[in-house]
Short mmCIF file of C-alpha atoms in Angstrom, two decimals:
data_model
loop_
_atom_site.label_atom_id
_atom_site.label_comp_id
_atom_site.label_asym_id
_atom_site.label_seq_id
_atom_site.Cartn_x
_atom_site.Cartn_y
_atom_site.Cartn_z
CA UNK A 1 0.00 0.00 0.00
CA UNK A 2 1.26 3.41 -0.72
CA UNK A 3 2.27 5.48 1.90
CA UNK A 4 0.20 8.45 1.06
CA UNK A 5 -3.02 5.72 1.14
CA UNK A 6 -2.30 4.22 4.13
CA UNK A 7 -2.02 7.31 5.93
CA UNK A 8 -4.95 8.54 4.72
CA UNK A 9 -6.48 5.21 6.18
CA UNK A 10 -4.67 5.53 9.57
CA UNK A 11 -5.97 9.27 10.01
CA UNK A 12 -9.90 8.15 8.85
CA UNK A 13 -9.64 4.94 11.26
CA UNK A 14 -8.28 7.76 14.44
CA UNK A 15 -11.42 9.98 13.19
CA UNK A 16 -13.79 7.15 12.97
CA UNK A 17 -12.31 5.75 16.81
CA UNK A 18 -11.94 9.03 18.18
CA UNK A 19 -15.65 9.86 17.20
CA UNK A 20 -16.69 5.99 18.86
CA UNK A 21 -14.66 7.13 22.17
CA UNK A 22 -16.55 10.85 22.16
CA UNK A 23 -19.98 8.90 22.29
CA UNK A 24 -19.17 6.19 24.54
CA UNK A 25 -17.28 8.78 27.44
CA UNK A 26 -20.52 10.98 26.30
CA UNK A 27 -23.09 8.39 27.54
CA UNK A 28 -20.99 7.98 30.60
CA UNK A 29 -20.92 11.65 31.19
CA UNK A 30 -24.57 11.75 30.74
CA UNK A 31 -25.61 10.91 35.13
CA UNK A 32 -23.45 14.04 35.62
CA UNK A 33 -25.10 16.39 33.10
CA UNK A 34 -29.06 15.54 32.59
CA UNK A 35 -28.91 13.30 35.96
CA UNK A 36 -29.92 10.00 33.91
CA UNK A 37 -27.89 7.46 32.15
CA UNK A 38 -27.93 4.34 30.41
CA UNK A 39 -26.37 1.98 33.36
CA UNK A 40 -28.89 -0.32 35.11
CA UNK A 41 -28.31 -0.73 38.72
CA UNK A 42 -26.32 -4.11 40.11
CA UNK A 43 -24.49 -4.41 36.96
CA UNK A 44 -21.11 -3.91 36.16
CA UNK A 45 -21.09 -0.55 34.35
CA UNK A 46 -23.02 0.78 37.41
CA UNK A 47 -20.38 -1.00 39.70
CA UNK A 48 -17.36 1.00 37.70
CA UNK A 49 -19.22 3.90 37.23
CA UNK A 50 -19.79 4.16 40.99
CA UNK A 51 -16.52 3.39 42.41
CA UNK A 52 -13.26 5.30 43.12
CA UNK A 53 -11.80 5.42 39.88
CA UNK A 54 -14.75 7.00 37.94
CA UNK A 55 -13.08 10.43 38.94
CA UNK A 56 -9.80 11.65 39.10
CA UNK A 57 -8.56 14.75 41.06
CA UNK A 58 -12.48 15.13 41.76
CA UNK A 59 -13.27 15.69 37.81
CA UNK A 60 -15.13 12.57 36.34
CA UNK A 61 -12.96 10.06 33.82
CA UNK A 62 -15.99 10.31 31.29
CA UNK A 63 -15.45 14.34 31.16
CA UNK A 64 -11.71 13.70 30.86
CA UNK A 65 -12.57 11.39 27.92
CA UNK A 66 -14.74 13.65 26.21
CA UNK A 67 -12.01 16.35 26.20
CA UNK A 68 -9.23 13.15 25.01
CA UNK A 69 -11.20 12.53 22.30
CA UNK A 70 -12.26 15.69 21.29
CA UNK A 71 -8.58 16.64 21.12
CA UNK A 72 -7.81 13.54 18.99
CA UNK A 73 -10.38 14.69 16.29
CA UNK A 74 -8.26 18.24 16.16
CA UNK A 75 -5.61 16.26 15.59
CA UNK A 76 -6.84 14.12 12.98
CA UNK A 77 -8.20 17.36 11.21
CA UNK A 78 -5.10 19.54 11.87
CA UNK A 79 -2.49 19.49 9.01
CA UNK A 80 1.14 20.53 9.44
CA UNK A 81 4.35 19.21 10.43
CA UNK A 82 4.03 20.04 13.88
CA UNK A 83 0.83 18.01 14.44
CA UNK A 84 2.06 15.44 12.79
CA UNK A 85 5.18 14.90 15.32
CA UNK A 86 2.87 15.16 18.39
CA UNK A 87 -0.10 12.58 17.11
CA UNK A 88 1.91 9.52 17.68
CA UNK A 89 2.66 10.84 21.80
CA UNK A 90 -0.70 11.52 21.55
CA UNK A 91 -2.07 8.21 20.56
CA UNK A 92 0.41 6.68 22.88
CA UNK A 93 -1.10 8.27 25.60
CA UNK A 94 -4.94 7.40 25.10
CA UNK A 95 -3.80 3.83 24.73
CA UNK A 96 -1.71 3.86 27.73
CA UNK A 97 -4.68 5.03 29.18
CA UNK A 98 -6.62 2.98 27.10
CA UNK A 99 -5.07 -0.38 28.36
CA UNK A 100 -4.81 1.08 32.16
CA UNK A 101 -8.78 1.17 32.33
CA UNK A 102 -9.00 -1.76 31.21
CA UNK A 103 -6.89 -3.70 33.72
CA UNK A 104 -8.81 -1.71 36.82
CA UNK A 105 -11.96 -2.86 35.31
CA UNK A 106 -10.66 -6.43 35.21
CA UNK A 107 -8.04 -6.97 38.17
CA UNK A 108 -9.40 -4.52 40.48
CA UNK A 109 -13.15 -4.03 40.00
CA UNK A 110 -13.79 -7.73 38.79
CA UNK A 111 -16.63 -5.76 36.33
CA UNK A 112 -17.01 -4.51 32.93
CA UNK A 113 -18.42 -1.30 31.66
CA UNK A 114 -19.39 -1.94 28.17
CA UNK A 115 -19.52 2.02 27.76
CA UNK A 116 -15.89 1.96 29.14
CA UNK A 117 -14.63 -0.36 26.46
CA UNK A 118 -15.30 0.88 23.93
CA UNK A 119 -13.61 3.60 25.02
CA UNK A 120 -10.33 1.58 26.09
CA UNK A 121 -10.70 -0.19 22.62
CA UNK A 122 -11.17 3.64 20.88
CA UNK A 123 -7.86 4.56 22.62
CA UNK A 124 -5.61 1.56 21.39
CA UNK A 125 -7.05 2.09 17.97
CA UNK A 126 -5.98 5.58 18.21
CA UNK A 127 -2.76 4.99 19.11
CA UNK A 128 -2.16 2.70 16.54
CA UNK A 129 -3.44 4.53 13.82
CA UNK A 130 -2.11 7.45 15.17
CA UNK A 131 1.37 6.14 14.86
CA UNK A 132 1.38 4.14 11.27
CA UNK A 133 0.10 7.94 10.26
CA UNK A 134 3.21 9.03 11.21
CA UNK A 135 5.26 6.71 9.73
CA UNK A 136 3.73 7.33 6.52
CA UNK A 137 3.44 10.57 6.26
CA UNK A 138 6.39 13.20 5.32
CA UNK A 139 7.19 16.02 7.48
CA UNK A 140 5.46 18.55 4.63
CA UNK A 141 2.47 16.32 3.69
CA UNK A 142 -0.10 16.25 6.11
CA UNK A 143 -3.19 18.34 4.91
CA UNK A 144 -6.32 19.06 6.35
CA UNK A 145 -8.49 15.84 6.80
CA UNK A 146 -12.38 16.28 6.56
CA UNK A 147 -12.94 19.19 8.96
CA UNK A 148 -16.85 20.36 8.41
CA UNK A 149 -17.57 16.23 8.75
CA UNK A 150 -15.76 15.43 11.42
CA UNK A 151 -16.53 18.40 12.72
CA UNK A 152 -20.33 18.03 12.41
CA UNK A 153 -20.12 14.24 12.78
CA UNK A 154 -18.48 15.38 16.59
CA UNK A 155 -21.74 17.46 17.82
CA UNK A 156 -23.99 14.61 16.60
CA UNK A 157 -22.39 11.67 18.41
CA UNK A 158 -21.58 13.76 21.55
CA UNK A 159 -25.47 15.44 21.98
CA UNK A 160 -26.92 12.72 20.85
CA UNK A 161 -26.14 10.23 23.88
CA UNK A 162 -27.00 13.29 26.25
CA UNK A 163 -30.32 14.00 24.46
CA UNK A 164 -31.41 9.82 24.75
CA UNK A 165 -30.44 9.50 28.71
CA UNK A 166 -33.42 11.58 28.89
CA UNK A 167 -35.77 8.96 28.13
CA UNK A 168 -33.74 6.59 30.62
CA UNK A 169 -34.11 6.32 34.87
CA UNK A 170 -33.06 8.72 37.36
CA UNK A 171 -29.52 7.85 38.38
CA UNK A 172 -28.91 7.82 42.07
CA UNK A 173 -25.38 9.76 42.97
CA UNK A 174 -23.19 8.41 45.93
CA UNK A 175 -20.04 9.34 47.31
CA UNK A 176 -17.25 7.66 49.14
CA UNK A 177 -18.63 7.15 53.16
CA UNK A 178 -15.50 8.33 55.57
CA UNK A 179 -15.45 4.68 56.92
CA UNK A 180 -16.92 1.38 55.23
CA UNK A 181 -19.94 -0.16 57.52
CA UNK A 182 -19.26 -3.12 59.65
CA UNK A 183 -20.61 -6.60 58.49
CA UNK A 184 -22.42 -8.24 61.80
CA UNK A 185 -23.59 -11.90 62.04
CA UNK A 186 -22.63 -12.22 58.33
CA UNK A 187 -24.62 -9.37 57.13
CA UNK A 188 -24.25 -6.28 55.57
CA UNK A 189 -24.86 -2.75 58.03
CA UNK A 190 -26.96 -0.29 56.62
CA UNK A 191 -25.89 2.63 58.58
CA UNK A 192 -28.84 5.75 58.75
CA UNK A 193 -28.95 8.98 59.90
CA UNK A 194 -32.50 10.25 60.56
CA UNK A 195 -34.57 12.88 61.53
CA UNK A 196 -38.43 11.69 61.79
CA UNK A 197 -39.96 15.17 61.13
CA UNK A 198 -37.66 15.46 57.84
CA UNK A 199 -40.21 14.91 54.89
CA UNK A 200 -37.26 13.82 52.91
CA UNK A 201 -36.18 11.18 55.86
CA UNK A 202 -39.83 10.11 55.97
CA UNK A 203 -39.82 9.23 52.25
CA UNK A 204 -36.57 7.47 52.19
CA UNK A 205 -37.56 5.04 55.17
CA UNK A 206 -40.60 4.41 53.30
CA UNK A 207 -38.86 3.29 49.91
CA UNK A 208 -35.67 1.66 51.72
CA UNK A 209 -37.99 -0.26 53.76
CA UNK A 210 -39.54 -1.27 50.28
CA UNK A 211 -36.08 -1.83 49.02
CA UNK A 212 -34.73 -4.25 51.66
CA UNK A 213 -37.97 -6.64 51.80
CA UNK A 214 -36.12 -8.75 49.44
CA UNK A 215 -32.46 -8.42 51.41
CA UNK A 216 -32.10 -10.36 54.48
CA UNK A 217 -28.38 -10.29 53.89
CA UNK A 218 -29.02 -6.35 54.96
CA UNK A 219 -29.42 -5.24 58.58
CA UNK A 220 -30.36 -1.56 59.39
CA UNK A 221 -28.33 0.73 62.28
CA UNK A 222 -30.23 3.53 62.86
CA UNK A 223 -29.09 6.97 64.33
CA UNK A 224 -31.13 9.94 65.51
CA UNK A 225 -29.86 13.32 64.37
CA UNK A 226 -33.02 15.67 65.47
CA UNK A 227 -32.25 18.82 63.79
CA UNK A 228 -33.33 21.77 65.64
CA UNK A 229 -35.03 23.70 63.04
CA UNK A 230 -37.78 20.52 63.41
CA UNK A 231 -40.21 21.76 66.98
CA UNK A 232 -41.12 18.19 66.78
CA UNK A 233 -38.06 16.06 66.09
CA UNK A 234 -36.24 15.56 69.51
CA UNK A 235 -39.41 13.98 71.23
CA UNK A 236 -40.35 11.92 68.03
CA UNK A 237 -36.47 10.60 68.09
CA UNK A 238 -36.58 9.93 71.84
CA UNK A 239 -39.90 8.23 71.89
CA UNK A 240 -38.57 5.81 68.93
CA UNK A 241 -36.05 5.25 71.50
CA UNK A 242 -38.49 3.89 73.88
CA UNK A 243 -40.14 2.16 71.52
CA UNK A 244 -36.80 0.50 70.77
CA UNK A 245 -36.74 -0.08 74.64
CA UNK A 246 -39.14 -2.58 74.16
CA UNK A 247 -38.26 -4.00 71.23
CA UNK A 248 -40.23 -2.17 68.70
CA UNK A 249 -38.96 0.89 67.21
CA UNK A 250 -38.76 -0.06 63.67
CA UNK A 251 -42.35 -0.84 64.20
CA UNK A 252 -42.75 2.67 65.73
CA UNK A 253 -41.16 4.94 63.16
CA UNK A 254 -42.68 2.38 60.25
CA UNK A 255 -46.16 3.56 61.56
CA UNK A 256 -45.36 7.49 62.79
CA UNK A 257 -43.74 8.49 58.69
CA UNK A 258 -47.22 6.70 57.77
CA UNK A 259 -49.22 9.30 59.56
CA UNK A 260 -49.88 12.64 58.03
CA UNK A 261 -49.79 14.26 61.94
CA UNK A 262 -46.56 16.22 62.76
CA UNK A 263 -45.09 13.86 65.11
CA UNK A 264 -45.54 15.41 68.49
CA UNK A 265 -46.33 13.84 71.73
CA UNK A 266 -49.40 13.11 71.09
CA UNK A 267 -48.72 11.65 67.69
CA UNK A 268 -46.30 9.32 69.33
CA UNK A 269 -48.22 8.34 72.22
CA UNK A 270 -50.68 7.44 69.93
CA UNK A 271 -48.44 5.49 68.00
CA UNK A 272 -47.26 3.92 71.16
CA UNK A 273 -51.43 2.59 72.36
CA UNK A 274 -51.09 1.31 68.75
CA UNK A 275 -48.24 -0.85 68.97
CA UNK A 276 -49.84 -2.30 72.69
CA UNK A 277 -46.16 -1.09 74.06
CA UNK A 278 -46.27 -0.75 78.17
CA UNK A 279 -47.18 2.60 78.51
CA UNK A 280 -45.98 3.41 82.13
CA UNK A 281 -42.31 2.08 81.07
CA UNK A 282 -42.75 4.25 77.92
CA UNK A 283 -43.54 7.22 79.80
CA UNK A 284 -40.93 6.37 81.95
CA UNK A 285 -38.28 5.94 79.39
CA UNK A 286 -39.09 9.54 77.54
CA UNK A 287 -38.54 11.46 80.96
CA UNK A 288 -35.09 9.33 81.38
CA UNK A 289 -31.65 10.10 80.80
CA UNK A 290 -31.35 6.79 78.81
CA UNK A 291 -32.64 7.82 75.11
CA UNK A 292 -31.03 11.44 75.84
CA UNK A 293 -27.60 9.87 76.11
CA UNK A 294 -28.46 7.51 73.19
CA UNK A 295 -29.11 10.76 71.24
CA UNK A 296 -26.05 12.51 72.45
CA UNK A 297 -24.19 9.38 71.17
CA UNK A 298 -25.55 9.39 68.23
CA UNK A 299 -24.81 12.88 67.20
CA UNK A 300 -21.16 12.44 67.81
CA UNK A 301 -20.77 9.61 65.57
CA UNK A 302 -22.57 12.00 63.32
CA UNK A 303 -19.78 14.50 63.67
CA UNK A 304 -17.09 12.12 63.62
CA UNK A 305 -18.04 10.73 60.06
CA UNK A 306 -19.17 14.07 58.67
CA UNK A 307 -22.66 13.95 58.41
CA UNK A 308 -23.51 17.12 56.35
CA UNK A 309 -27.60 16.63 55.22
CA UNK A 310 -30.30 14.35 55.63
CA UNK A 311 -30.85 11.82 55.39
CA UNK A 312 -27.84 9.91 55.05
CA UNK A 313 -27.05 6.29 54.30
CA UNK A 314 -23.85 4.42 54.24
CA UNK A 315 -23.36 0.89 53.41
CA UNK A 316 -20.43 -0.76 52.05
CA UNK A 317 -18.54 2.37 51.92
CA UNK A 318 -20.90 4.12 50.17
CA UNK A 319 -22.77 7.28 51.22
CA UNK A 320 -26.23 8.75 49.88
CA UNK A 321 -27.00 12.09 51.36
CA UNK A 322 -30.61 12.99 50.40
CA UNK A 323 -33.95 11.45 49.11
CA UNK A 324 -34.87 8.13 47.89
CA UNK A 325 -38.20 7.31 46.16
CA UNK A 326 -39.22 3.67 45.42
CA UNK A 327 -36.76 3.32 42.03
CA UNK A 328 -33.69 5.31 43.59
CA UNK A 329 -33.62 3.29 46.83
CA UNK A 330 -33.96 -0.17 44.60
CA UNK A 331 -31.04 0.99 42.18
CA UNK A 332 -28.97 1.73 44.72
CA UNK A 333 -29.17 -1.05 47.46
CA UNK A 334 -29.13 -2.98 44.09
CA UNK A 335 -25.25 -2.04 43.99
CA UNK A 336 -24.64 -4.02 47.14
#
């Protein structure tokens, strides 16, 4: 083949990679932009996209990709001499990159993102190409290559993942939880902070409790962080605390979010004739020191692992801060 041809070839097959990487990283970009994507929860391209290495330096891989790519499409449209000496480092570093992602995804994560290889196979492709270009291309050859349709063909596969994760489910954003939970008896610790007059805590207990019907191998800790702007929330937290005292206070709070009543003392005593709990060592508990301390206890481990909003759920070293409805609070104990 003629070296002219075949570089020709290389530079189309970098283009035609390059523009497979931009929609791939775009897709993947997609939870952080519109707030939906295409990766079901439980599988493995919600696994990768949810663990540590789907950022870097706090800026998401998929972004960084988008920008990769984007610069390899310059470079396949760019002519000159100088371009054509820094292609090759460029395509060695996207497949570097390229085969770096890869072995996370394989030795580390034990998952595959199918999203993520294309763009690991898009980078050793580009490098590749990238570098037979340069071999066969002189130092005063390289032209312009196909700017308006690679340039138009770049808009079109980068919107055009954005503009479908609209049609697909609301993707539930986590972060990394200061310290993983403990695993008791064999199973996994859902650790929640709560305040029972939060609407948004409310909901979430609701759709978690939904969530873990089907998860035995999940046990629920449960901490009390009344928040003062709530006239309600200390006495609601303390008489769950009683409840507790007698063995029922998932029972309790199950059946106080269910009420539309503010839950004040009369809420919860109500609550309280409704579970049948003994009502003189209920009133005796809520004037104690006992669920006070518990309370005090339970705002410190607040503090210590940086509880900023609620509600706020960690499990397996990862943290939700905010509401769940029925779908979010499926995807994501899905993930464990």
């Amino acid at each position: 083949m003629e070296r002219p041809v075949l570089a020709a070839r290389a530079r189309l097959v970098a283009g035609v990679a390059a523009l497979a990487g931009l929609a791939s990283s775009a897709a993947l970009l997609a939870p952080y932009v519109v707030a939906r994507g295409f990766c079901g929860p439980g599988g493995g391209c919600d696994k990768v996209a949810h663990s540590a290495y789907a950022t870097l330096f706090g800026i998401p891989r998929a972004l960084l990709g988008v920008i990769a790519f984007a610069l390899v499409l310059l470079v396949v449209v760019i002519g000159g001499n100088v371009v054509r000496r820094l292609a090759p480092w460029i395509g060695a570093v996207m497949a570097i990159e390229g085969v770096h992602l890869f072995l996370i995804q394989a030795l580390v994560l034990h998952a595959f993102c199918k999203f993520c290889l294309v763009v690991d196979a898009a980078s050793l492709v580009i490098g590749v190409a990238l570098y037979l270009e340069y071999r066969a291309t002189r130092d005063d050859s390289r032209r312009r290559f196909a700017p308006i349709r690679l340039g138009l063909a770049s808009v079109i596969v980068f919107v055009s993942p954005l503009l479908l994760a609209l049609g697909q489910p609301k993707v539930v954003r986590s972060s990394i939880a200061p310290e993983p939970t403990p695993v008791v008896a064999g199973k996994k610790v859902l650790r929640e902070f709560v305040d029972l007059e939060c609407p948004y805590c409310r909901l979430t207990h609701v759709s978690v409790k939904k969530a873990l019907a089907s998860r035995p191998d999940i046990v629920v800790e449960r901490h009390h962080v009344p928040l003062g702007m709530h006239e309600h929330a200390k006495e609601a937290a303390i008489a769950a605390c009683c409840a507790g005292e007698q063995g029922k206070e998932e029972e309790f709070i199950d059946l106080l979010v269910s009420k539309k009543e503010a839950p004040d003392t009369p809420t919860c005593r109500l609550v309280a004739l409704e579970l049948a709990l003994d009502m003189p060592k209920y009133d005796a508990c809520r004037t104690s020191a006992a669920p006070r301390k518990r309370l005090e206890d339970d705002a410190k481990l607040a503090d210590k692992l940086k509880v900023e909003g609620l509600p706020t759920l960690d499990l397996e070293g990862e943290r939700h801060v905010g509401a769940l409805d029925d779908h979010t609070a499926a995807a994501w104990i899905a993930r464990h």
